[in-house]
Tab-separated table of C-alpha atoms in Angstrom:
chain	number	residue	atom	x	y	z
R	16	MET	CA	-25.663	5.970	79.104
R	17	VAL	CA	-28.074	6.015	76.083
R	18	LEU	CA	-29.027	10.134	76.670
R	19	GLU	CA	-25.377	10.111	76.774
R	20	VAL	CA	-25.203	8.683	73.576
R	21	LEU	CA	-27.696	10.562	71.865
R	22	ASN	CA	-26.874	14.015	73.432
R	23	SER	CA	-25.311	16.153	70.763
R	24	VAL	CA	-22.638	17.781	72.468
R	25	HIS	CA	-21.181	14.416	73.233
R	26	TYR	CA	-21.426	12.913	70.223
R	27	ASN	CA	-19.847	15.003	67.498
R	28	ILE	CA	-21.980	14.521	64.012
R	29	THR	CA	-19.230	15.659	61.956
R	30	SER	CA	-16.930	13.335	62.878
R	31	MET	CA	-18.952	10.521	62.505
R	32	VAL	CA	-20.044	11.272	58.829
R	33	THR	CA	-16.134	11.864	57.806
R	34	GLU	CA	-15.259	8.238	59.027
R	35	VAL	CA	-18.671	6.730	57.463
R	36	ALA	CA	-17.926	8.630	54.095
R	37	PRO	CA	-15.308	6.349	52.534
R	38	VAL	CA	-17.067	3.269	53.425
R	39	ALA	CA	-20.048	4.684	51.408
R	40	SER	CA	-17.497	5.894	49.255
R	41	ILE	CA	-16.120	2.522	48.604
R	42	ALA	CA	-19.826	0.687	48.616
R	43	ILE	CA	-20.901	3.016	45.527
R	44	LEU	CA	-18.051	2.314	43.406
R	45	LEU	CA	-17.808	-1.403	43.939
R	46	LEU	CA	-21.717	-0.915	43.090
R	47	THR	CA	-21.332	0.731	40.194
R	48	GLY	CA	-18.703	-1.248	39.234
R	49	PHE	CA	-20.640	-4.078	39.678
R	50	LEU	CA	-23.449	-2.893	37.288
R	51	LEU	CA	-20.991	-2.097	34.863
R	52	LEU	CA	-19.931	-5.438	34.028
R	53	VAL	CA	-23.539	-6.684	34.554
R	54	TRP	CA	-24.489	-4.223	32.063
R	55	ASN	CA	-21.084	-5.406	29.357
R	56	TYR	CA	-21.271	-8.730	29.979
R	57	LYS	CA	-25.554	-9.081	28.719
R	58	ASN	CA	-24.081	-7.014	26.020
R	59	THR	CA	-21.360	-9.201	24.716
R	60	SER	CA	-21.979	-12.565	26.430
R	61	SER	CA	-23.239	-13.811	23.744
R	62	ILE	CA	-19.614	-13.935	22.408
R	63	PRO	CA	-17.338	-15.883	24.039
R	64	GLY	CA	-14.099	-14.254	25.020
R	65	PRO	CA	-12.339	-12.464	27.490
R	66	GLY	CA	-14.564	-9.834	30.120
R	67	TYR	CA	-14.244	-6.422	29.206
R	68	PHE	CA	-13.805	-5.628	33.458
R	69	LEU	CA	-14.380	-1.737	33.366
R	70	GLY	CA	-11.629	-1.799	30.732
R	71	ILE	CA	-8.754	-3.967	31.884
R	72	GLY	CA	-10.169	-7.082	29.038
R	73	PRO	CA	-9.382	-4.705	26.361
R	74	LEU	CA	-5.965	-3.509	27.610
R	75	ILE	CA	-5.217	-6.831	27.559
R	76	SER	CA	-5.820	-7.929	25.279
R	77	TYR	CA	-4.485	-5.266	22.962
R	78	CYS	CA	-1.333	-5.836	25.182
R	79	ARG	CA	-1.495	-9.423	24.170
R	80	PHE	CA	-1.701	-8.824	20.588
R	81	LEU	CA	1.301	-6.157	20.901
R	82	TRP	CA	3.915	-8.845	22.818
R	83	MET	CA	3.412	-11.735	21.119
R	84	GLY	CA	2.163	-10.684	17.696
R	85	ASN	CA	-1.475	-11.078	15.495
R	86	GLY	CA	-0.826	-14.449	14.762
R	87	SER	CA	0.786	-15.696	18.063
R	88	ALA	CA	-2.568	-14.091	19.980
R	89	CYS	CA	-5.219	-15.165	17.626
R	90	ASN	CA	-4.407	-18.791	18.062
R	91	TYR	CA	-3.916	-18.309	21.548
R	92	TYR	CA	-7.116	-16.921	21.826
R	93	ASN	CA	-8.816	-19.439	19.757
R	94	LYS	CA	-7.653	-22.656	21.623
R	95	THR	CA	-8.707	-20.837	24.861
R	96	TYR	CA	-12.538	-19.520	23.796
R	97	GLY	CA	-13.246	-21.291	20.618
R	98	GLU	CA	-13.386	-20.474	17.278
R	99	PHE	CA	-15.362	-17.613	17.307
R	100	VAL	CA	-13.444	-14.911	19.822
R	101	ARG	CA	-14.188	-11.341	20.917
R	102	VAL	CA	-11.249	-9.133	21.615
R	103	TRP	CA	-10.106	-5.930	21.451
R	104	ILE	CA	-7.356	-4.054	18.877
R	105	TYR	CA	-6.998	-0.155	20.257
R	106	GLY	CA	-10.039	-1.001	22.205
R	107	GLU	CA	-12.250	-1.392	19.228
R	108	GLU	CA	-14.150	-4.875	19.337
R	109	THR	CA	-12.486	-7.175	17.155
R	110	LEU	CA	-13.456	-11.114	15.984
R	111	ILE	CA	-10.936	-13.764	15.584
R	112	ILE	CA	-13.014	-16.627	13.822
R	113	SER	CA	-11.524	-20.103	12.565
R	114	LYS	CA	-14.656	-21.364	11.740
R	115	SER	CA	-14.877	-22.050	7.832
R	116	SER	CA	-18.848	-21.478	7.900
R	117	SER	CA	-18.563	-18.040	9.397
R	118	VAL	CA	-14.842	-17.454	6.969
R	119	PHE	CA	-16.873	-18.825	4.594
R	120	HIS	CA	-19.896	-16.017	5.196
R	121	VAL	CA	-17.542	-12.288	5.513
R	122	MET	CA	-14.883	-13.586	2.622
R	123	LYS	CA	-17.975	-13.646	0.304
R	124	HIS	CA	-19.772	-10.567	1.135
R	125	SER	CA	-18.872	-7.269	-0.230
R	126	HIS	CA	-19.614	-5.274	2.963
R	127	TYR	CA	-16.266	-6.776	4.134
R	128	THR	CA	-13.928	-5.407	1.544
R	129	SER	CA	-12.548	-2.760	4.067
R	130	ARG	CA	-9.379	-3.724	6.382
R	131	PHE	CA	-8.313	-2.425	9.604
R	132	GLY	CA	-5.133	-1.312	11.112
R	133	SER	CA	-3.894	2.045	12.357
R	134	LYS	CA	-4.312	4.864	10.446
R	135	LEU	CA	-1.046	6.258	11.696
R	136	GLY	CA	0.377	3.224	11.016
R	137	LEU	CA	-0.991	2.431	7.439
R	138	GLN	CA	-0.047	6.623	6.769
R	139	SER	CA	3.820	5.592	7.449
R	140	ILE	CA	4.082	2.807	5.375
R	141	GLY	CA	2.195	4.386	2.454
R	142	MET	CA	-0.858	1.853	2.758
R	143	HIS	CA	-3.546	4.354	3.731
R	144	GLU	CA	-5.998	4.590	1.126
R	145	LYS	CA	-3.209	3.621	-1.435
R	146	GLY	CA	-2.597	0.038	-2.757
R	147	VAL	CA	-4.025	-2.802	-2.889
R	148	ILE	CA	-2.523	-4.711	-0.069
R	149	PHE	CA	-4.112	-2.798	3.198
R	150	ASN	CA	-5.963	0.011	1.016
R	151	ASN	CA	-9.185	0.389	3.707
R	152	ASN	CA	-10.923	2.477	1.363
R	153	PRO	CA	-13.181	0.010	-0.612
R	154	VAL	CA	-14.141	2.675	-3.334
R	155	LEU	CA	-10.578	3.779	-3.816
R	156	TRP	CA	-9.483	0.369	-3.118
R	157	LYS	CA	-11.613	-0.989	-5.709
R	158	ALA	CA	-10.131	1.144	-8.726
R	159	VAL	CA	-6.870	0.231	-8.039
R	160	ARG	CA	-7.214	-3.174	-7.724
R	161	THR	CA	-8.515	-3.121	-11.647
R	162	TYR	CA	-5.235	-2.870	-12.915
R	163	PHE	CA	-3.866	-5.045	-10.671
R	164	MET	CA	-6.232	-7.875	-11.757
R	165	LYS	CA	-5.358	-6.990	-15.226
R	166	ALA	CA	-1.321	-7.358	-15.205
R	167	LEU	CA	-1.698	-10.642	-12.952
R	168	SER	CA	-4.266	-12.676	-15.408
R	169	GLY	CA	-4.303	-12.921	-19.584
R	170	PRO	CA	-1.732	-12.575	-21.283
R	171	GLY	CA	0.600	-11.517	-18.396
R	172	LEU	CA	0.106	-15.294	-16.986
R	173	VAL	CA	0.576	-16.700	-20.129
R	174	ARG	CA	4.379	-14.786	-20.526
R	175	THR	CA	4.771	-15.391	-16.689
R	176	VAL	CA	5.841	-19.005	-17.240
R	177	THR	CA	8.718	-17.820	-19.792
R	178	VAL	CA	9.804	-14.974	-17.901
R	179	CYS	CA	9.838	-16.963	-14.258
R	180	ALA	CA	11.967	-20.428	-16.301
R	181	ASP	CA	14.314	-17.512	-17.501
R	182	SER	CA	14.759	-16.368	-14.287
R	183	ILE	CA	15.308	-19.463	-12.092
R	184	THR	CA	17.718	-20.945	-14.743
R	185	LYS	CA	19.624	-17.854	-14.865
R	186	HIS	CA	19.631	-17.350	-10.735
R	187	LEU	CA	20.443	-21.204	-10.831
R	188	ASP	CA	23.845	-20.993	-13.318
R	189	ARG	CA	25.123	-18.797	-10.447
R	190	LEU	CA	24.315	-20.135	-7.274
R	191	GLU	CA	27.192	-19.876	-5.902
R	192	GLU	CA	26.450	-15.944	-5.478
R	193	VAL	CA	24.071	-17.165	-2.687
R	194	CYS	CA	26.223	-19.752	-1.041
R	195	ASN	CA	28.381	-19.390	1.980
R	196	GLU	CA	32.222	-20.838	2.608
R	197	SER	CA	30.583	-24.250	3.560
R	198	GLY	CA	28.558	-24.423	0.167
R	199	TYR	CA	24.880	-24.094	1.552
R	200	VAL	CA	22.861	-22.624	-0.316
R	201	ASP	CA	20.894	-19.321	1.175
R	202	VAL	CA	17.558	-20.738	0.104
R	203	LEU	CA	15.342	-17.775	1.459
R	204	THR	CA	17.457	-14.970	-0.753
R	205	LEU	CA	18.039	-16.972	-3.505
R	206	VAL	CA	14.205	-17.581	-4.158
R	207	ARG	CA	13.591	-13.492	-3.574
R	208	CYS	CA	15.682	-13.021	-6.237
R	209	ILE	CA	14.162	-15.330	-8.285
R	210	MET	CA	10.233	-13.691	-7.251
R	211	LEU	CA	11.695	-9.817	-7.549
R	212	ASP	CA	13.383	-10.738	-11.134
R	213	THR	CA	10.506	-12.157	-12.502
R	214	SER	CA	7.864	-9.434	-11.106
R	215	ASN	CA	10.358	-6.757	-12.633
R	216	LYS	CA	10.354	-7.799	-16.359
R	217	LEU	CA	6.645	-8.376	-15.988
R	218	PHE	CA	5.121	-5.680	-14.408
R	219	LEU	CA	8.095	-2.833	-14.132
R	220	GLY	CA	11.101	-3.392	-16.792
R	221	ILE	CA	13.536	-1.133	-15.247
R	222	PRO	CA	17.019	-2.527	-14.342
R	223	PHE	CA	18.196	-2.449	-10.620
R	224	ASN	CA	20.138	-4.178	-7.861
R	225	GLU	CA	17.969	-7.361	-6.778
R	226	ARG	CA	20.303	-8.064	-3.371
R	227	ALA	CA	20.091	-4.286	-2.359
R	228	ILE	CA	16.215	-3.842	-2.910
R	229	VAL	CA	15.785	-7.648	-1.477
R	230	VAL	CA	17.223	-6.268	2.048
R	231	LYS	CA	14.996	-2.949	1.403
R	232	ILE	CA	12.284	-4.907	1.329
R	233	GLN	CA	12.456	-6.878	4.453
R	234	GLY	CA	12.988	-4.021	6.001
R	235	TYR	CA	10.213	-2.338	4.584
R	236	PHE	CA	8.321	-5.162	5.626
R	237	ASP	CA	9.703	-5.093	9.216
R	238	ALA	CA	8.362	-1.904	9.712
R	239	TRP	CA	4.942	-2.476	8.179
R	240	GLN	CA	4.486	-5.407	10.401
R	241	ALA	CA	6.006	-3.279	13.198
R	242	LEU	CA	4.036	0.058	12.744
R	243	LEU	CA	0.420	-2.244	11.824
R	244	LEU	CA	-1.665	-1.819	15.117
R	245	LYS	CA	0.635	0.548	16.936
R	246	PRO	CA	-1.474	3.094	19.188
R	247	ASP	CA	-0.999	6.775	18.731
R	248	ILE	CA	0.741	7.227	21.088
R	249	PHE	CA	3.775	5.497	19.777
R	250	PHE	CA	3.969	7.755	16.891
R	251	LYS	CA	4.546	10.534	18.932
R	252	ILE	CA	7.976	9.402	20.225
R	253	SER	CA	10.289	9.709	17.263
R	254	TRP	CA	13.297	7.805	18.640
R	255	LEU	CA	10.862	4.646	18.937
R	256	ARG	CA	9.362	5.028	15.297
R	257	ARG	CA	12.694	6.704	13.868
R	258	LYS	CA	14.346	3.253	12.397
R	259	TYR	CA	10.962	1.835	11.295
R	260	GLU	CA	10.343	4.808	8.714
R	261	LYS	CA	13.943	4.742	7.493
R	262	SER	CA	13.470	1.444	5.983
R	263	VAL	CA	9.858	2.118	4.542
R	264	GLU	CA	12.000	5.833	3.250
R	265	GLU	CA	14.817	3.677	1.987
R	266	LEU	CA	12.283	1.146	-0.274
R	267	LYS	CA	9.647	4.718	-1.161
R	268	GLU	CA	12.618	6.378	-2.713
R	269	GLU	CA	14.042	4.002	-4.241
R	270	MET	CA	10.079	2.948	-5.905
R	271	GLU	CA	9.899	6.403	-6.886
R	272	ILE	CA	13.199	7.068	-8.814
R	273	LEU	CA	12.583	3.365	-10.680
R	274	VAL	CA	8.937	4.671	-11.279
R	275	GLU	CA	10.396	7.890	-13.196
R	276	LYS	CA	12.690	6.282	-15.383
R	277	LYS	CA	9.964	4.556	-16.511
R	278	ARG	CA	8.152	7.560	-16.766
R	279	ASN	CA	10.855	8.624	-18.712
R	280	ARG	CA	11.153	5.850	-20.859
R	281	ILE	CA	8.057	5.694	-21.776
R	282	SER	CA	8.207	9.714	-22.497
R	283	VAL	CA	10.868	8.886	-25.233
R	284	ALA	CA	9.657	5.376	-26.350
R	285	GLU	CA	8.594	5.816	-30.885
R	286	LYS	CA	5.757	2.923	-30.328
R	287	LEU	CA	3.756	3.055	-26.325
R	288	GLU	CA	2.979	-0.779	-26.934
R	289	ASP	CA	6.418	-1.834	-26.713
R	290	SER	CA	6.488	-0.527	-23.252
R	291	MET	CA	3.237	-1.071	-21.829
R	292	ASP	CA	2.536	-2.935	-18.637
R	293	PHE	CA	1.179	-2.656	-15.099
R	294	THR	CA	3.278	0.538	-14.370
R	295	THR	CA	2.860	1.917	-17.229
R	296	GLU	CA	-0.562	1.021	-17.323
R	297	LEU	CA	-0.362	3.498	-13.510
R	298	ILE	CA	1.398	6.410	-15.255
R	299	LEU	CA	-1.233	6.604	-18.042
R	300	ALA	CA	-3.616	6.838	-15.200
R	301	GLU	CA	-1.592	9.437	-13.113
R	302	LYS	CA	-1.613	11.430	-16.557
R	303	ARG	CA	-5.667	11.089	-16.937
R	304	GLY	CA	-6.341	12.036	-13.708
R	305	ASP	CA	-7.188	9.133	-12.161
R	306	LEU	CA	-4.822	7.828	-10.331
R	307	THR	CA	-2.155	10.488	-7.895
R	308	ARG	CA	1.732	9.990	-8.353
R	309	GLU	CA	1.799	8.737	-4.468
R	310	ASN	CA	-0.966	6.459	-5.648
R	311	VAL	CA	1.043	5.062	-8.198
R	312	ASN	CA	4.493	4.631	-6.359
R	313	GLN	CA	2.599	2.468	-3.544
R	314	CYS	CA	1.130	0.462	-6.374
R	315	VAL	CA	4.248	-0.191	-7.821
R	316	LEU	CA	6.073	-1.124	-4.372
R	317	GLU	CA	3.349	-3.426	-3.483
R	318	MET	CA	3.574	-5.019	-6.863
R	319	LEU	CA	7.543	-5.879	-6.845
R	320	ILE	CA	7.502	-6.436	-2.704
R	321	ALA	CA	4.224	-9.410	-2.985
R	322	ALA	CA	6.107	-12.105	-4.328
R	323	PRO	CA	9.702	-11.585	-2.448
R	324	ASP	CA	7.196	-11.197	0.433
R	325	THR	CA	4.866	-14.005	1.140
R	326	MET	CA	5.650	-16.526	-1.344
R	327	SER	CA	8.874	-17.016	-1.026
R	328	VAL	CA	9.103	-17.994	2.562
R	329	SER	CA	6.136	-19.963	1.394
R	330	VAL	CA	8.730	-21.847	-1.328
R	331	PHE	CA	11.200	-21.834	1.410
R	332	PHE	CA	9.182	-23.999	3.750
R	333	MET	CA	8.683	-26.145	0.515
R	334	LEU	CA	11.882	-26.943	-0.370
R	335	PHE	CA	12.199	-27.824	3.439
R	336	LEU	CA	9.339	-30.110	2.805
R	337	ILE	CA	10.420	-32.220	0.166
R	338	ALA	CA	13.630	-32.903	2.042
R	339	LYS	CA	12.281	-34.630	4.855
R	340	HIS	CA	9.804	-36.398	3.042
R	341	PRO	CA	11.337	-38.378	-0.004
R	342	LEU	CA	8.149	-40.134	-1.075
R	343	VAL	CA	6.913	-37.034	-2.000
R	344	GLU	CA	9.752	-35.527	-3.990
R	345	GLU	CA	9.871	-39.129	-6.032
R	346	ALA	CA	6.027	-38.676	-6.688
R	347	ILE	CA	6.913	-34.750	-7.588
R	348	MET	CA	9.640	-36.041	-10.096
R	349	LYS	CA	7.939	-38.948	-11.510
R	350	GLU	CA	5.179	-36.496	-12.389
R	351	ILE	CA	7.728	-33.992	-13.783
R	352	GLN	CA	9.403	-36.397	-16.203
R	353	THR	CA	5.967	-37.601	-17.947
R	354	VAL	CA	4.350	-34.195	-18.058
R	355	VAL	CA	7.238	-31.839	-19.184
R	356	GLY	CA	10.082	-34.581	-19.867
R	357	GLU	CA	13.442	-32.807	-21.030
R	358	ARG	CA	11.438	-29.669	-22.557
R	359	ASP	CA	11.121	-26.173	-21.295
R	360	ILE	CA	8.006	-26.037	-19.341
R	361	ARG	CA	4.794	-24.418	-20.956
R	362	ILE	CA	1.712	-22.507	-19.508
R	363	ASP	CA	-0.252	-25.900	-21.107
R	364	ASP	CA	1.763	-27.627	-18.386
R	365	MET	CA	0.266	-26.311	-15.452
R	366	GLN	CA	-3.286	-28.153	-15.525
R	367	LYS	CA	-1.529	-31.003	-16.191
R	368	LEU	CA	0.516	-30.779	-13.118
R	369	LYS	CA	-1.795	-32.506	-10.030
R	370	VAL	CA	1.244	-33.856	-7.500
R	371	VAL	CA	3.035	-30.733	-8.107
R	372	GLU	CA	-0.255	-28.663	-7.053
R	373	ASN	CA	-1.458	-30.823	-4.356
R	374	PHE	CA	1.815	-30.850	-3.018
R	375	ILE	CA	2.123	-26.680	-3.029
R	376	TYR	CA	-1.862	-26.872	-1.008
R	377	GLU	CA	-0.935	-29.179	1.179
R	378	SER	CA	2.539	-26.965	2.266
R	379	MET	CA	0.380	-23.871	2.470
R	380	ARG	CA	-2.253	-25.985	4.452
R	381	TYR	CA	0.705	-27.746	7.122
R	382	GLN	CA	3.097	-24.501	6.916
R	383	PRO	CA	0.667	-21.621	5.752
R	384	VAL	CA	3.147	-18.614	5.606
R	385	VAL	CA	0.016	-15.741	5.670
R	386	ASP	CA	-2.471	-17.631	8.045
R	387	LEU	CA	-4.337	-14.524	9.187
R	388	VAL	CA	-7.261	-12.497	6.802
R	389	MET	CA	-8.022	-8.771	8.596
R	390	ARG	CA	-10.890	-7.793	7.549
R	391	LYS	CA	-13.814	-4.811	9.247
R	392	ALA	CA	-17.507	-4.885	8.956
R	393	LEU	CA	-19.229	-1.993	6.853
R	394	GLU	CA	-23.084	-2.718	8.455
R	395	ASP	CA	-24.652	-4.631	10.862
R	396	ASP	CA	-25.051	-7.958	10.275
R	397	VAL	CA	-25.560	-11.683	12.007
R	398	ILE	CA	-22.911	-14.453	11.463
R	399	ASP	CA	-23.474	-18.435	12.242
R	400	GLY	CA	-26.468	-16.513	15.056
R	401	TYR	CA	-23.713	-14.194	16.280
R	402	PRO	CA	-24.738	-10.148	16.140
R	403	VAL	CA	-21.528	-7.978	14.500
R	404	LYS	CA	-21.658	-4.714	14.832
R	405	LYS	CA	-20.563	-1.753	12.076
R	406	GLY	CA	-17.208	-1.033	12.745
R	407	THR	CA	-15.960	-4.099	13.750
R	408	ASN	CA	-12.332	-5.568	13.327
R	409	ILE	CA	-12.256	-9.477	11.994
R	410	ILE	CA	-9.133	-11.910	11.781
R	411	LEU	CA	-10.295	-14.881	9.926
R	412	ASN	CA	-7.781	-17.295	11.059
R	413	ILE	CA	-7.391	-19.090	8.115
R	414	GLY	CA	-4.483	-21.107	9.383
R	415	ARG	CA	-6.363	-22.756	12.469
R	416	MET	CA	-9.295	-23.672	10.352
R	417	HIS	CA	-7.027	-25.483	7.926
R	418	ARG	CA	-6.538	-28.105	10.913
R	419	LEU	CA	-10.323	-27.945	12.570
R	420	GLU	CA	-12.832	-28.757	9.326
R	421	PHE	CA	-12.549	-32.014	6.838
R	422	PHE	CA	-9.394	-33.048	6.044
R	423	PRO	CA	-8.284	-36.650	7.084
R	424	LYS	CA	-5.283	-35.869	8.958
R	425	PRO	CA	-4.939	-32.312	9.824
R	426	ASN	CA	-2.371	-32.257	11.587
R	427	GLU	CA	-0.294	-34.046	9.301
R	428	PHE	CA	2.001	-33.606	6.398
R	429	THR	CA	0.618	-36.259	3.772
R	430	LEU	CA	-0.647	-35.390	0.051
R	431	GLU	CA	-3.461	-37.712	1.628
R	432	ASN	CA	-4.763	-34.744	2.742
R	433	PHE	CA	-6.036	-33.478	-0.882
R	434	ALA	CA	-6.380	-37.119	-2.645
R	435	LYS	CA	-10.108	-35.857	-3.325
R	436	ASN	CA	-11.209	-32.758	-4.229
R	437	VAL	CA	-11.494	-30.281	-1.490
R	438	PRO	CA	-14.203	-27.823	-1.015
R	439	TYR	CA	-13.614	-23.988	-1.148
R	440	ARG	CA	-15.094	-23.399	2.057
R	441	TYR	CA	-12.394	-25.890	3.935
R	442	PHE	CA	-9.244	-24.604	2.070
R	443	GLN	CA	-8.235	-20.439	1.376
R	444	PRO	CA	-4.998	-19.899	1.324
R	445	PHE	CA	-5.997	-16.889	-0.926
R	446	GLY	CA	-9.275	-16.461	-0.417
R	447	PHE	CA	-12.130	-16.120	-2.295
R	448	GLY	CA	-14.719	-13.168	-2.862
R	449	PRO	CA	-14.566	-9.436	-3.493
R	450	ARG	CA	-11.689	-9.200	-1.974
R	451	ALA	CA	-9.328	-12.723	-3.081
R	452	CYS	CA	-5.806	-11.794	-3.519
R	453	ALA	CA	-5.473	-11.055	-6.607
R	454	GLY	CA	-2.408	-12.607	-7.441
R	455	LYS	CA	-3.858	-15.976	-6.867
R	456	TYR	CA	-3.177	-17.339	-10.436
R	457	ILE	CA	-0.423	-16.076	-10.922
R	458	ALA	CA	1.195	-17.252	-7.556
R	459	MET	CA	0.277	-20.582	-8.622
R	460	VAL	CA	1.738	-20.912	-11.832
R	461	MET	CA	5.174	-19.076	-10.541
R	462	MET	CA	5.342	-21.919	-7.641
R	463	LYS	CA	4.585	-24.589	-10.209
R	464	VAL	CA	7.392	-23.063	-12.964
R	465	ILE	CA	9.975	-22.790	-9.348
R	466	LEU	CA	9.832	-26.465	-8.052
R	467	VAL	CA	10.005	-27.864	-11.698
R	468	THR	CA	12.575	-25.882	-12.595
R	469	LEU	CA	14.822	-26.289	-9.546
R	470	LEU	CA	13.379	-30.006	-8.540
R	471	ARG	CA	14.768	-31.183	-12.803
R	472	ARG	CA	18.230	-29.745	-11.812
R	473	PHE	CA	18.715	-30.346	-7.778
R	474	HIS	CA	18.242	-32.827	-5.136
R	475	VAL	CA	17.581	-30.455	-2.041
R	476	GLN	CA	18.796	-31.703	1.805
R	477	THR	CA	18.634	-29.900	5.041
R	478	LEU	CA	21.129	-29.062	7.545
R	479	GLN	CA	21.311	-31.297	10.889
R	480	GLY	CA	18.166	-32.636	9.776
R	481	GLN	CA	16.142	-29.546	10.152
R	482	CYS	CA	12.686	-29.121	9.417
R	483	VAL	CA	9.659	-26.819	9.287
R	484	GLU	CA	8.453	-28.182	12.781
R	485	LYS	CA	11.151	-27.858	14.753
R	486	MET	CA	12.376	-24.257	13.103
R	487	GLN	CA	12.475	-21.347	15.240
R	488	LYS	CA	8.936	-18.671	13.553
R	489	LYS	CA	7.712	-15.639	14.263
R	490	ASN	CA	3.844	-15.219	13.772
R	491	ASP	CA	2.574	-11.697	13.402
R	492	LEU	CA	1.652	-10.229	10.253
R	493	SER	CA	2.817	-13.299	8.358
R	494	LEU	CA	4.512	-16.597	9.646
R	495	HIS	CA	8.312	-16.236	9.246
R	496	PRO	CA	11.509	-18.226	10.049
R	497	ASP	CA	13.457	-16.930	12.462
R	498	GLU	CA	16.058	-15.580	10.139
R	499	THR	CA	19.000	-15.673	12.542
R	500	SER	CA	19.396	-19.147	12.711
R	501	ASP	CA	22.493	-20.724	10.983
R	502	LEU	CA	20.048	-23.830	10.466
R	503	LEU	CA	18.497	-22.570	7.403
R	504	GLY	CA	20.233	-22.972	4.384
R	505	MET	CA	20.504	-26.087	2.113
R	506	ILE	CA	22.432	-28.320	0.181
R	507	PHE	CA	21.380	-28.650	-3.703
R	508	ILE	CA	22.953	-31.607	-4.716
R	509	PRO	CA	22.684	-31.866	-8.788
R	510	ARG	CA	20.907	-34.625	-10.436
R	511	ASN	CA	23.090	-35.999	-12.076
R	512	SER	CA	25.958	-36.339	-9.832
R	513	ASP	CA	27.291	-39.550	-8.159
R	514	LYS	CA	26.310	-38.072	-4.555
R	515	CYS	CA	22.417	-37.744	-6.114
R	516	LEU	CA	22.244	-41.053	-7.178
R	517	ASP	CA	23.525	-42.712	-3.851
R	518	HIS	CA	20.105	-41.204	-2.223
């Protein structure tokens, strides 16, 4: 029997190899996979987060961002793995950070002044190496930012108070234009029109149809949000991107027409000083060869969309919070009467409105609109002991950070959270450092003026007890209410009416 087994005539060597080969191949593949897994684990295990697992981990994390949206995905990963998490977005290592010391480190250093996003997506919306919001070329961004900083500070900041107050008064005098048949106020449209009108008077100065452009700004924002992190293959499928491209082109064409009107107005002006503003400065820079025409148009577009996009939603949430918290409203009204009284609001009132300011801060902390800041590492670094390689994407989850550290009642809406001075490392609604929000000072002025002017005239109520906690929201590029809801309207009751006195 032994000889029979060993006899090559009776034992087919070729057949034996064929049968053994698949088993050996599988074993080699499994061993290779295990070694790759160990290699990747050793290189990335110091940072918490999902495993690499032969590329499956990066694919799943990227799909989660596309499916859930930026904000929701970031909150999921921080909640699951901690406040310093490593994931992947289109195959690139991405850190999600909600720890205050780490956030502070990133914001204050100049090697985090670049942003990240799909190149094709940013090109589609006109932000690739243009404008200031998502310009990821630090040199070009810095050159453009100078014009924004000049327009958003100094004399422009002083002028904002009068311009904004006049705009609010004008829109409140014709409130019926934003009311439905039941008399409920479309607050989002109202505030967006006020913000857009104010921005136009300060920075462009060309008349246009506010409501029409507000709709186009919403379309542009939806496209921006949808395209920012899409994979390259998405842009090769025309029917998928067509509706977004249409929304972008509609607003860009409108801006080109308005800026061209501004150019014509400048060319025939007897005194150029009479036409000097943000857009004029950009056009003069274009004539000197410092900026391209496309960059000028994009800068004007971004200046006009900034307030109607995010600040309007912030004020919307604030009014809902006031409606739910009558004691807060009472404190605000008492301060308004003490500081402003019956006269027009002035720039020197801004520093005195501390209750209003604390209310704004607590609203932005408790119910943020921009709760994420996106950056890219321009050189190798170490953050809180974790190694960070050049080119790493970074998302600062400041909305979550504001509920984790320092504040005595982080999960409640209460002005007690700002009863004492809050160190700025724990509270960053506008960011700080080299790439802080250029409009943070003018934003505070506009929000104070809107709240003071509106609340002096109206007491606000929500529909059916609607509140920000129960409101359906979408958390992607920023956090917005679901505008398909029927309960986003409000009731504005004149302060001098009997109905208001009953409350």
